[in-house]
Amino acid sequence: MPRYKIIIEYDGTPFSGWQVQTNGPSVQGLLRDAIRGFAREDVLPRGAGRTDAGVHALAQVAHFDLRGDWPAEIVARALNHYMKPQPVSVLSCAIVEPEFDARFSATARHYLYRIITRPGPLALERNRAWHIKHTLNLDAMREAAQVLVGHHDFTTFRAAQCQSKSPEKTLDAFDVEREGEEIRIRASARSFLHHQVRSMTGSLKLVGEGKWTPADMKAALEARNRSACGMVAPSSGLYLTRVDY
């Protein structure tokens, strides 16, 4: 029974998230239906990260087993065919060792959060970035971001419904850069808490507006209390960009 590893790109706008939900369509459910369509097998793929409703992916990773011995290139083409016209694309497919697990074999996950700062509303980038009408202080945001890098108790930036056994995580990188009107925030870690990236980004936005200082960010982290979090950034600006193995 071969195990298949796929790398997937998707626009998260029409989905209730990666994981199968009762309240709307999911990317995982769409893939399950596509597998059923071509292989006539009822298989639920396992993903590297459970992206929330509206969150996008440039390179989500998933795996699944099939009883049929299908060539990997045929599986990729068949999945893409059966998922039309939904905004999901299988970029690659490979047969891997039976021990490979898209979630538990991962050594790092990388996320990008996009903010576009301009007065006019977003047209082409609607649902693909956080629109903020005023400029943000990039230097202050960079300084505050570095406060969060390292091993910490991230309870402040953890959703109440988070299922992780521990609030302690090691944030390997949290970088802020600007290109024209766009601010790009990149976060890397072995794993993240539920809503962690969006919660940290929302607090960075307050720093960029001058409502918080980097010292306030440090105090929020050390509070280890969800009520100390500034805000949660919208899901539409977040992208899962890469998973390392």
PDB file of C-alpha atoms in Angstrom:
ATOM      1  CA  MET A   1       0.000   0.000   0.000  1.00  0.00           C
ATOM      2  CA  PRO A   2       1.972   3.067  -1.209  1.00  0.00           C
ATOM      3  CA  ARG A   3       2.047   6.312   0.766  1.00  0.00           C
ATOM      4  CA  TYR A   4       1.763   9.526  -1.230  1.00  0.00           C
ATOM      5  CA  LYS A   5       3.110  12.941  -0.247  1.00  0.00           C
ATOM      6  CA  ILE A   6       1.538  15.927  -1.972  1.00  0.00           C
ATOM      7  CA  ILE A   7       2.361  19.619  -1.869  1.00  0.00           C
ATOM      8  CA  ILE A   8      -0.715  21.811  -2.248  1.00  0.00           C
ATOM      9  CA  GLU A   9      -1.413  25.447  -3.019  1.00  0.00           C
ATOM     10  CA  TYR A  10      -4.781  26.949  -2.146  1.00  0.00           C
ATOM     11  CA  ASP A  11      -6.776  30.104  -1.729  1.00  0.00           C
ATOM     12  CA  GLY A  12      -8.408  29.688   1.668  1.00  0.00           C
ATOM     13  CA  THR A  13     -11.188  32.235   1.060  1.00  0.00           C
ATOM     14  CA  PRO A  14     -14.046  29.807   0.257  1.00  0.00           C
ATOM     15  CA  PHE A  15     -13.060  27.206   2.857  1.00  0.00           C
ATOM     16  CA  SER A  16     -13.798  26.739   6.544  1.00  0.00           C
ATOM     17  CA  GLY A  17     -10.147  25.743   6.937  1.00  0.00           C
ATOM     18  CA  TRP A  18      -7.928  22.777   6.177  1.00  0.00           C
ATOM     19  CA  GLN A  19      -9.686  20.310   8.464  1.00  0.00           C
ATOM     20  CA  VAL A  20     -13.065  18.738   7.686  1.00  0.00           C
ATOM     21  CA  GLN A  21     -15.776  20.821   9.379  1.00  0.00           C
ATOM     22  CA  THR A  22     -19.516  20.549   9.834  1.00  0.00           C
ATOM     23  CA  ASN A  23     -20.033  24.245   9.084  1.00  0.00           C
ATOM     24  CA  GLY A  24     -18.655  24.456   5.556  1.00  0.00           C
ATOM     25  CA  PRO A  25     -16.313  23.057   2.883  1.00  0.00           C
ATOM     26  CA  SER A  26     -12.704  22.262   3.764  1.00  0.00           C
ATOM     27  CA  VAL A  27      -9.530  21.644   1.777  1.00  0.00           C
ATOM     28  CA  GLN A  28      -9.100  18.254   3.431  1.00  0.00           C
ATOM     29  CA  GLY A  29     -12.658  17.303   2.515  1.00  0.00           C
ATOM     30  CA  LEU A  30     -12.176  18.411  -1.078  1.00  0.00           C
ATOM     31  CA  LEU A  31      -9.080  16.224  -1.380  1.00  0.00           C
ATOM     32  CA  ARG A  32     -10.951  13.284   0.171  1.00  0.00           C
ATOM     33  CA  ASP A  33     -13.718  13.662  -2.416  1.00  0.00           C
ATOM     34  CA  ALA A  34     -11.169  13.906  -5.244  1.00  0.00           C
ATOM     35  CA  ILE A  35      -9.448  10.693  -4.089  1.00  0.00           C
ATOM     36  CA  ARG A  36     -12.827   8.979  -3.950  1.00  0.00           C
ATOM     37  CA  GLY A  37     -13.560  10.243  -7.453  1.00  0.00           C
ATOM     38  CA  PHE A  38     -10.556   8.708  -9.184  1.00  0.00           C
ATOM     39  CA  ALA A  39      -9.418   5.877  -6.884  1.00  0.00           C
ATOM     40  CA  ARG A  40     -12.820   4.802  -5.512  1.00  0.00           C
ATOM     41  CA  GLU A  41     -11.295   4.722  -2.026  1.00  0.00           C
ATOM     42  CA  ASP A  42     -12.507   6.563   1.090  1.00  0.00           C
ATOM     43  CA  VAL A  43      -9.301   8.161   2.370  1.00  0.00           C
ATOM     44  CA  LEU A  44      -8.832  11.292   4.494  1.00  0.00           C
ATOM     45  CA  PRO A  45      -5.440  12.963   3.860  1.00  0.00           C
ATOM     46  CA  ARG A  46      -3.404  14.182   6.855  1.00  0.00           C
ATOM     47  CA  GLY A  47      -1.982  17.687   6.594  1.00  0.00           C
ATOM     48  CA  ALA A  48       1.119  19.341   8.032  1.00  0.00           C
ATOM     49  CA  GLY A  49      -0.853  22.251   9.464  1.00  0.00           C
ATOM     50  CA  ARG A  50      -4.496  22.903  10.291  1.00  0.00           C
ATOM     51  CA  THR A  51      -4.914  26.279   8.640  1.00  0.00           C
ATOM     52  CA  ASP A  52      -7.978  28.260   9.762  1.00  0.00           C
ATOM     53  CA  ALA A  53     -10.872  29.524   7.669  1.00  0.00           C
ATOM     54  CA  GLY A  54      -9.612  32.061   5.133  1.00  0.00           C
ATOM     55  CA  VAL A  55      -5.921  31.203   5.573  1.00  0.00           C
ATOM     56  CA  HIS A  56      -4.005  30.447   2.368  1.00  0.00           C
ATOM     57  CA  ALA A  57      -1.204  28.021   1.536  1.00  0.00           C
ATOM     58  CA  LEU A  58       1.632  28.211  -0.953  1.00  0.00           C
ATOM     59  CA  ALA A  59       2.998  24.796   0.019  1.00  0.00           C
ATOM     60  CA  GLN A  60       0.806  22.828   2.408  1.00  0.00           C
ATOM     61  CA  VAL A  61       1.929  19.204   2.714  1.00  0.00           C
ATOM     62  CA  ALA A  62      -0.335  16.173   3.127  1.00  0.00           C
ATOM     63  CA  HIS A  63      -0.025  12.405   2.938  1.00  0.00           C
ATOM     64  CA  PHE A  64      -2.368   9.478   2.343  1.00  0.00           C
ATOM     65  CA  ASP A  65      -2.224   5.758   1.539  1.00  0.00           C
ATOM     66  CA  LEU A  66      -3.954   4.021  -1.372  1.00  0.00           C
ATOM     67  CA  ARG A  67      -4.595   0.348  -1.964  1.00  0.00           C
ATOM     68  CA  GLY A  68      -4.108   0.859  -5.684  1.00  0.00           C
ATOM     69  CA  ASP A  69      -0.526   1.220  -6.942  1.00  0.00           C
ATOM     70  CA  TRP A  70      -0.943   4.490  -8.845  1.00  0.00           C
ATOM     71  CA  PRO A  71       2.005   6.365 -10.402  1.00  0.00           C
ATOM     72  CA  ALA A  72       2.573   9.634  -8.526  1.00  0.00           C
ATOM     73  CA  GLU A  73       2.157  11.806 -11.617  1.00  0.00           C
ATOM     74  CA  ILE A  74      -1.214  10.191 -12.349  1.00  0.00           C
ATOM     75  CA  VAL A  75      -2.368  10.876  -8.781  1.00  0.00           C
ATOM     76  CA  ALA A  76      -1.432  14.566  -9.086  1.00  0.00           C
ATOM     77  CA  ARG A  77      -3.236  14.983 -12.402  1.00  0.00           C
ATOM     78  CA  ALA A  78      -6.309  13.112 -11.175  1.00  0.00           C
ATOM     79  CA  LEU A  79      -6.591  15.157  -7.981  1.00  0.00           C
ATOM     80  CA  ASN A  80      -6.329  18.417  -9.901  1.00  0.00           C
ATOM     81  CA  HIS A  81      -8.966  17.231 -12.357  1.00  0.00           C
ATOM     82  CA  TYR A  82     -11.471  16.243  -9.679  1.00  0.00           C
ATOM     83  CA  MET A  83     -10.937  19.407  -7.631  1.00  0.00           C
ATOM     84  CA  LYS A  84     -11.869  21.766 -10.474  1.00  0.00           C
ATOM     85  CA  PRO A  85     -12.978  24.541 -10.320  1.00  0.00           C
ATOM     86  CA  GLN A  86     -12.056  25.012  -6.642  1.00  0.00           C
ATOM     87  CA  PRO A  87      -8.935  27.177  -5.953  1.00  0.00           C
ATOM     88  CA  VAL A  88      -6.755  24.235  -4.878  1.00  0.00           C
ATOM     89  CA  SER A  89      -3.803  22.880  -6.843  1.00  0.00           C
ATOM     90  CA  VAL A  90      -1.576  19.858  -6.246  1.00  0.00           C
ATOM     91  CA  LEU A  91       1.886  21.147  -7.160  1.00  0.00           C
ATOM     92  CA  SER A  92       3.707  17.837  -6.745  1.00  0.00           C
ATOM     93  CA  CYS A  93       3.160  14.241  -5.710  1.00  0.00           C
ATOM     94  CA  ALA A  94       5.691  11.612  -4.672  1.00  0.00           C
ATOM     95  CA  ILE A  95       5.671   8.110  -3.211  1.00  0.00           C
ATOM     96  CA  VAL A  96       7.408   8.176   0.178  1.00  0.00           C
ATOM     97  CA  GLU A  97       8.377   5.766   2.950  1.00  0.00           C
ATOM     98  CA  PRO A  98       5.505   4.331   5.024  1.00  0.00           C
ATOM     99  CA  GLU A  99       6.912   6.082   8.108  1.00  0.00           C
ATOM    100  CA  PHE A 100       6.515   9.562   6.627  1.00  0.00           C
ATOM    101  CA  ASP A 101       3.881  11.678   8.356  1.00  0.00           C
ATOM    102  CA  ALA A 102       3.039  15.126   6.993  1.00  0.00           C
ATOM    103  CA  ARG A 103       2.422  16.482  10.488  1.00  0.00           C
ATOM    104  CA  PHE A 104       4.728  14.609  12.839  1.00  0.00           C
ATOM    105  CA  SER A 105       7.741  14.293  10.506  1.00  0.00           C
ATOM    106  CA  ALA A 106       7.912  18.061  10.006  1.00  0.00           C
ATOM    107  CA  THR A 107      10.920  19.874  11.489  1.00  0.00           C
ATOM    108  CA  ALA A 108       9.798  23.446  10.755  1.00  0.00           C
ATOM    109  CA  ARG A 109       6.835  25.412   9.474  1.00  0.00           C
ATOM    110  CA  HIS A 110       7.078  28.818   7.823  1.00  0.00           C
ATOM    111  CA  TYR A 111       4.320  31.425   7.619  1.00  0.00           C
ATOM    112  CA  LEU A 112       3.968  34.779   5.877  1.00  0.00           C
ATOM    113  CA  TYR A 113       1.578  37.523   6.930  1.00  0.00           C
ATOM    114  CA  ARG A 114       0.886  40.333   4.440  1.00  0.00           C
ATOM    115  CA  ILE A 115      -0.243  43.839   5.383  1.00  0.00           C
ATOM    116  CA  ILE A 116      -0.921  46.476   2.731  1.00  0.00           C
ATOM    117  CA  THR A 117      -0.873  50.078   3.954  1.00  0.00           C
ATOM    118  CA  ARG A 118      -2.643  52.568   1.714  1.00  0.00           C
ATOM    119  CA  PRO A 119      -5.755  54.762   1.858  1.00  0.00           C
ATOM    120  CA  GLY A 120      -7.658  53.084  -0.965  1.00  0.00           C
ATOM    121  CA  PRO A 121      -9.396  49.712  -0.459  1.00  0.00           C
ATOM    122  CA  LEU A 122      -7.931  46.518  -1.901  1.00  0.00           C
ATOM    123  CA  ALA A 123      -9.286  45.314  -5.221  1.00  0.00           C
ATOM    124  CA  LEU A 124      -6.880  42.719  -6.630  1.00  0.00           C
ATOM    125  CA  GLU A 125      -5.578  41.832  -3.150  1.00  0.00           C
ATOM    126  CA  ARG A 126      -8.960  41.583  -1.475  1.00  0.00           C
ATOM    127  CA  ASN A 127      -9.041  38.577   0.888  1.00  0.00           C
ATOM    128  CA  ARG A 128      -5.293  38.146   0.382  1.00  0.00           C
ATOM    129  CA  ALA A 129      -3.872  40.770   2.734  1.00  0.00           C
ATOM    130  CA  TRP A 130      -4.790  42.899   5.748  1.00  0.00           C
ATOM    131  CA  HIS A 131      -5.704  46.380   4.565  1.00  0.00           C
ATOM    132  CA  ILE A 132      -4.592  49.174   6.903  1.00  0.00           C
ATOM    133  CA  LYS A 133      -5.243  52.714   5.705  1.00  0.00           C
ATOM    134  CA  HIS A 134      -2.308  54.398   7.451  1.00  0.00           C
ATOM    135  CA  THR A 135       1.452  53.832   7.552  1.00  0.00           C
ATOM    136  CA  LEU A 136       3.099  51.768  10.280  1.00  0.00           C
ATOM    137  CA  ASN A 137       6.430  52.288  12.059  1.00  0.00           C
ATOM    138  CA  LEU A 138       8.535  49.476  10.629  1.00  0.00           C
ATOM    139  CA  ASP A 139      11.520  49.949  12.960  1.00  0.00           C
ATOM    140  CA  ALA A 140       9.356  49.713  16.063  1.00  0.00           C
ATOM    141  CA  MET A 141       7.645  46.603  14.705  1.00  0.00           C
ATOM    142  CA  ARG A 142      11.005  44.972  13.998  1.00  0.00           C
ATOM    143  CA  GLU A 143      12.231  45.688  17.513  1.00  0.00           C
ATOM    144  CA  ALA A 144       9.036  44.355  19.081  1.00  0.00           C
ATOM    145  CA  ALA A 145       9.102  41.225  16.907  1.00  0.00           C
ATOM    146  CA  GLN A 146      12.519  40.242  18.255  1.00  0.00           C
ATOM    147  CA  VAL A 147      11.116  40.244  21.792  1.00  0.00           C
ATOM    148  CA  LEU A 148       9.119  37.149  20.832  1.00  0.00           C
ATOM    149  CA  VAL A 149      11.952  35.169  19.230  1.00  0.00           C
ATOM    150  CA  GLY A 150      13.200  32.229  21.280  1.00  0.00           C
ATOM    151  CA  HIS A 151      11.662  29.740  23.687  1.00  0.00           C
ATOM    152  CA  HIS A 152       8.755  31.207  25.652  1.00  0.00           C
ATOM    153  CA  ASP A 153       5.413  30.511  27.231  1.00  0.00           C
ATOM    154  CA  PHE A 154       3.120  31.950  24.519  1.00  0.00           C
ATOM    155  CA  THR A 155      -0.130  31.732  26.498  1.00  0.00           C
ATOM    156  CA  THR A 156      -0.857  35.393  25.703  1.00  0.00           C
ATOM    157  CA  PHE A 157      -0.844  34.634  21.981  1.00  0.00           C
ATOM    158  CA  ARG A 158      -2.724  31.341  22.205  1.00  0.00           C
ATOM    159  CA  ALA A 159      -6.387  30.894  21.260  1.00  0.00           C
ATOM    160  CA  ALA A 160      -8.682  29.707  24.041  1.00  0.00           C
ATOM    161  CA  GLN A 161      -9.620  26.630  21.973  1.00  0.00           C
ATOM    162  CA  CYS A 162      -5.987  25.637  21.315  1.00  0.00           C
ATOM    163  CA  GLN A 163      -5.475  21.888  21.765  1.00  0.00           C
ATOM    164  CA  SER A 164      -1.697  21.954  22.216  1.00  0.00           C
ATOM    165  CA  LYS A 165      -0.529  20.190  25.381  1.00  0.00           C
ATOM    166  CA  SER A 166       1.816  23.039  26.318  1.00  0.00           C
ATOM    167  CA  PRO A 167       1.870  26.815  25.647  1.00  0.00           C
ATOM    168  CA  GLU A 168       5.657  26.704  25.410  1.00  0.00           C
ATOM    169  CA  LYS A 169       7.071  27.000  21.907  1.00  0.00           C
ATOM    170  CA  THR A 170      10.360  28.030  20.306  1.00  0.00           C
ATOM    171  CA  LEU A 171       9.938  30.803  17.747  1.00  0.00           C
ATOM    172  CA  ASP A 172      12.980  30.509  15.478  1.00  0.00           C
ATOM    173  CA  ALA A 173      12.380  33.666  13.457  1.00  0.00           C
ATOM    174  CA  PHE A 174       9.926  36.565  13.394  1.00  0.00           C
ATOM    175  CA  ASP A 175      10.985  39.108  10.790  1.00  0.00           C
ATOM    176  CA  VAL A 176       9.345  42.263   9.452  1.00  0.00           C
ATOM    177  CA  GLU A 177      10.135  43.836   6.086  1.00  0.00           C
ATOM    178  CA  ARG A 178       8.553  46.394   3.781  1.00  0.00           C
ATOM    179  CA  GLU A 179       8.329  46.540   0.002  1.00  0.00           C
ATOM    180  CA  GLY A 180       6.452  49.598  -1.201  1.00  0.00           C
ATOM    181  CA  GLU A 181       3.005  49.621   0.392  1.00  0.00           C
ATOM    182  CA  GLU A 182       3.329  46.043   1.633  1.00  0.00           C
ATOM    183  CA  ILE A 183       4.641  44.886   5.011  1.00  0.00           C
ATOM    184  CA  ARG A 184       5.614  41.227   5.163  1.00  0.00           C
ATOM    185  CA  ILE A 185       5.900  39.418   8.472  1.00  0.00           C
ATOM    186  CA  ARG A 186       7.587  36.013   8.394  1.00  0.00           C
ATOM    187  CA  ALA A 187       7.430  33.494  11.231  1.00  0.00           C
ATOM    188  CA  SER A 188       9.265  30.181  11.523  1.00  0.00           C
ATOM    189  CA  ALA A 189       9.041  27.465  14.183  1.00  0.00           C
ATOM    190  CA  ARG A 190       8.801  23.716  14.504  1.00  0.00           C
ATOM    191  CA  SER A 191       5.161  24.180  15.462  1.00  0.00           C
ATOM    192  CA  PHE A 192       2.748  26.947  16.435  1.00  0.00           C
ATOM    193  CA  LEU A 193      -0.142  27.374  18.833  1.00  0.00           C
ATOM    194  CA  HIS A 194      -3.639  27.996  17.492  1.00  0.00           C
ATOM    195  CA  HIS A 195      -3.872  31.625  16.295  1.00  0.00           C
ATOM    196  CA  GLN A 196      -0.305  32.324  17.463  1.00  0.00           C
ATOM    197  CA  VAL A 197       0.940  34.014  14.283  1.00  0.00           C
ATOM    198  CA  ARG A 198      -2.222  36.089  13.867  1.00  0.00           C
ATOM    199  CA  SER A 199      -2.180  37.084  17.540  1.00  0.00           C
ATOM    200  CA  MET A 200       1.472  38.163  17.418  1.00  0.00           C
ATOM    201  CA  THR A 201       0.832  40.053  14.174  1.00  0.00           C
ATOM    202  CA  GLY A 202      -2.160  41.883  15.621  1.00  0.00           C
ATOM    203  CA  SER A 203      -0.042  43.039  18.545  1.00  0.00           C
ATOM    204  CA  LEU A 204       2.735  44.124  16.151  1.00  0.00           C
ATOM    205  CA  LYS A 205       0.206  46.283  14.351  1.00  0.00           C
ATOM    206  CA  LEU A 206      -0.449  48.166  17.604  1.00  0.00           C
ATOM    207  CA  VAL A 207       3.292  48.757  17.925  1.00  0.00           C
ATOM    208  CA  GLY A 208       3.417  50.052  14.348  1.00  0.00           C
ATOM    209  CA  GLU A 209       0.613  52.494  15.168  1.00  0.00           C
ATOM    210  CA  GLY A 210       2.411  53.780  18.249  1.00  0.00           C
ATOM    211  CA  LYS A 211      -0.284  52.441  20.592  1.00  0.00           C
ATOM    212  CA  TRP A 212       2.177  49.915  22.024  1.00  0.00           C
ATOM    213  CA  THR A 213       5.946  50.037  22.505  1.00  0.00           C
ATOM    214  CA  PRO A 214       8.332  47.089  22.235  1.00  0.00           C
ATOM    215  CA  ALA A 215       8.303  47.119  26.041  1.00  0.00           C
ATOM    216  CA  ASP A 216       4.534  46.623  25.956  1.00  0.00           C
ATOM    217  CA  MET A 217       5.045  43.595  23.729  1.00  0.00           C
ATOM    218  CA  LYS A 218       7.494  42.169  26.273  1.00  0.00           C
ATOM    219  CA  ALA A 219       5.030  42.811  29.094  1.00  0.00           C
ATOM    220  CA  ALA A 220       2.244  41.102  27.142  1.00  0.00           C
ATOM    221  CA  LEU A 221       4.418  38.040  26.555  1.00  0.00           C
ATOM    222  CA  GLU A 222       5.439  37.854  30.215  1.00  0.00           C
ATOM    223  CA  ALA A 223       1.825  38.248  31.379  1.00  0.00           C
ATOM    224  CA  ARG A 224       1.062  34.730  30.100  1.00  0.00           C
ATOM    225  CA  ASN A 225      -2.572  35.789  29.914  1.00  0.00           C
ATOM    226  CA  ARG A 226      -4.777  35.818  26.810  1.00  0.00           C
ATOM    227  CA  SER A 227      -6.374  39.092  27.925  1.00  0.00           C
ATOM    228  CA  ALA A 228      -2.981  40.799  27.461  1.00  0.00           C
ATOM    229  CA  CYS A 229      -2.968  40.066  23.703  1.00  0.00           C
ATOM    230  CA  GLY A 230      -3.502  43.137  21.556  1.00  0.00           C
ATOM    231  CA  MET A 231      -5.788  41.746  18.866  1.00  0.00           C
ATOM    232  CA  VAL A 232      -6.002  38.884  16.376  1.00  0.00           C
ATOM    233  CA  ALA A 233      -5.106  39.801  12.794  1.00  0.00           C
ATOM    234  CA  PRO A 234      -7.582  38.732  10.073  1.00  0.00           C
ATOM    235  CA  SER A 235      -7.065  35.284   8.577  1.00  0.00           C
ATOM    236  CA  SER A 236      -6.996  36.593   5.003  1.00  0.00           C
ATOM    237  CA  GLY A 237      -3.422  37.895   5.285  1.00  0.00           C
ATOM    238  CA  LEU A 238      -1.855  34.626   6.466  1.00  0.00           C
ATOM    239  CA  TYR A 239      -0.072  32.072   4.251  1.00  0.00           C
ATOM    240  CA  LEU A 240       1.565  28.749   5.044  1.00  0.00           C
ATOM    241  CA  THR A 241       4.592  29.081   2.777  1.00  0.00           C
ATOM    242  CA  ARG A 242       6.755  26.018   3.477  1.00  0.00           C
ATOM    243  CA  VAL A 243       7.114  22.918   5.618  1.00  0.00           C
ATOM    244  CA  ASP A 244      10.566  21.430   6.253  1.00  0.00           C
ATOM    245  CA  TYR A 245      11.352  17.749   6.806  1.00  0.00           C
TER     246      TYR A 245
END
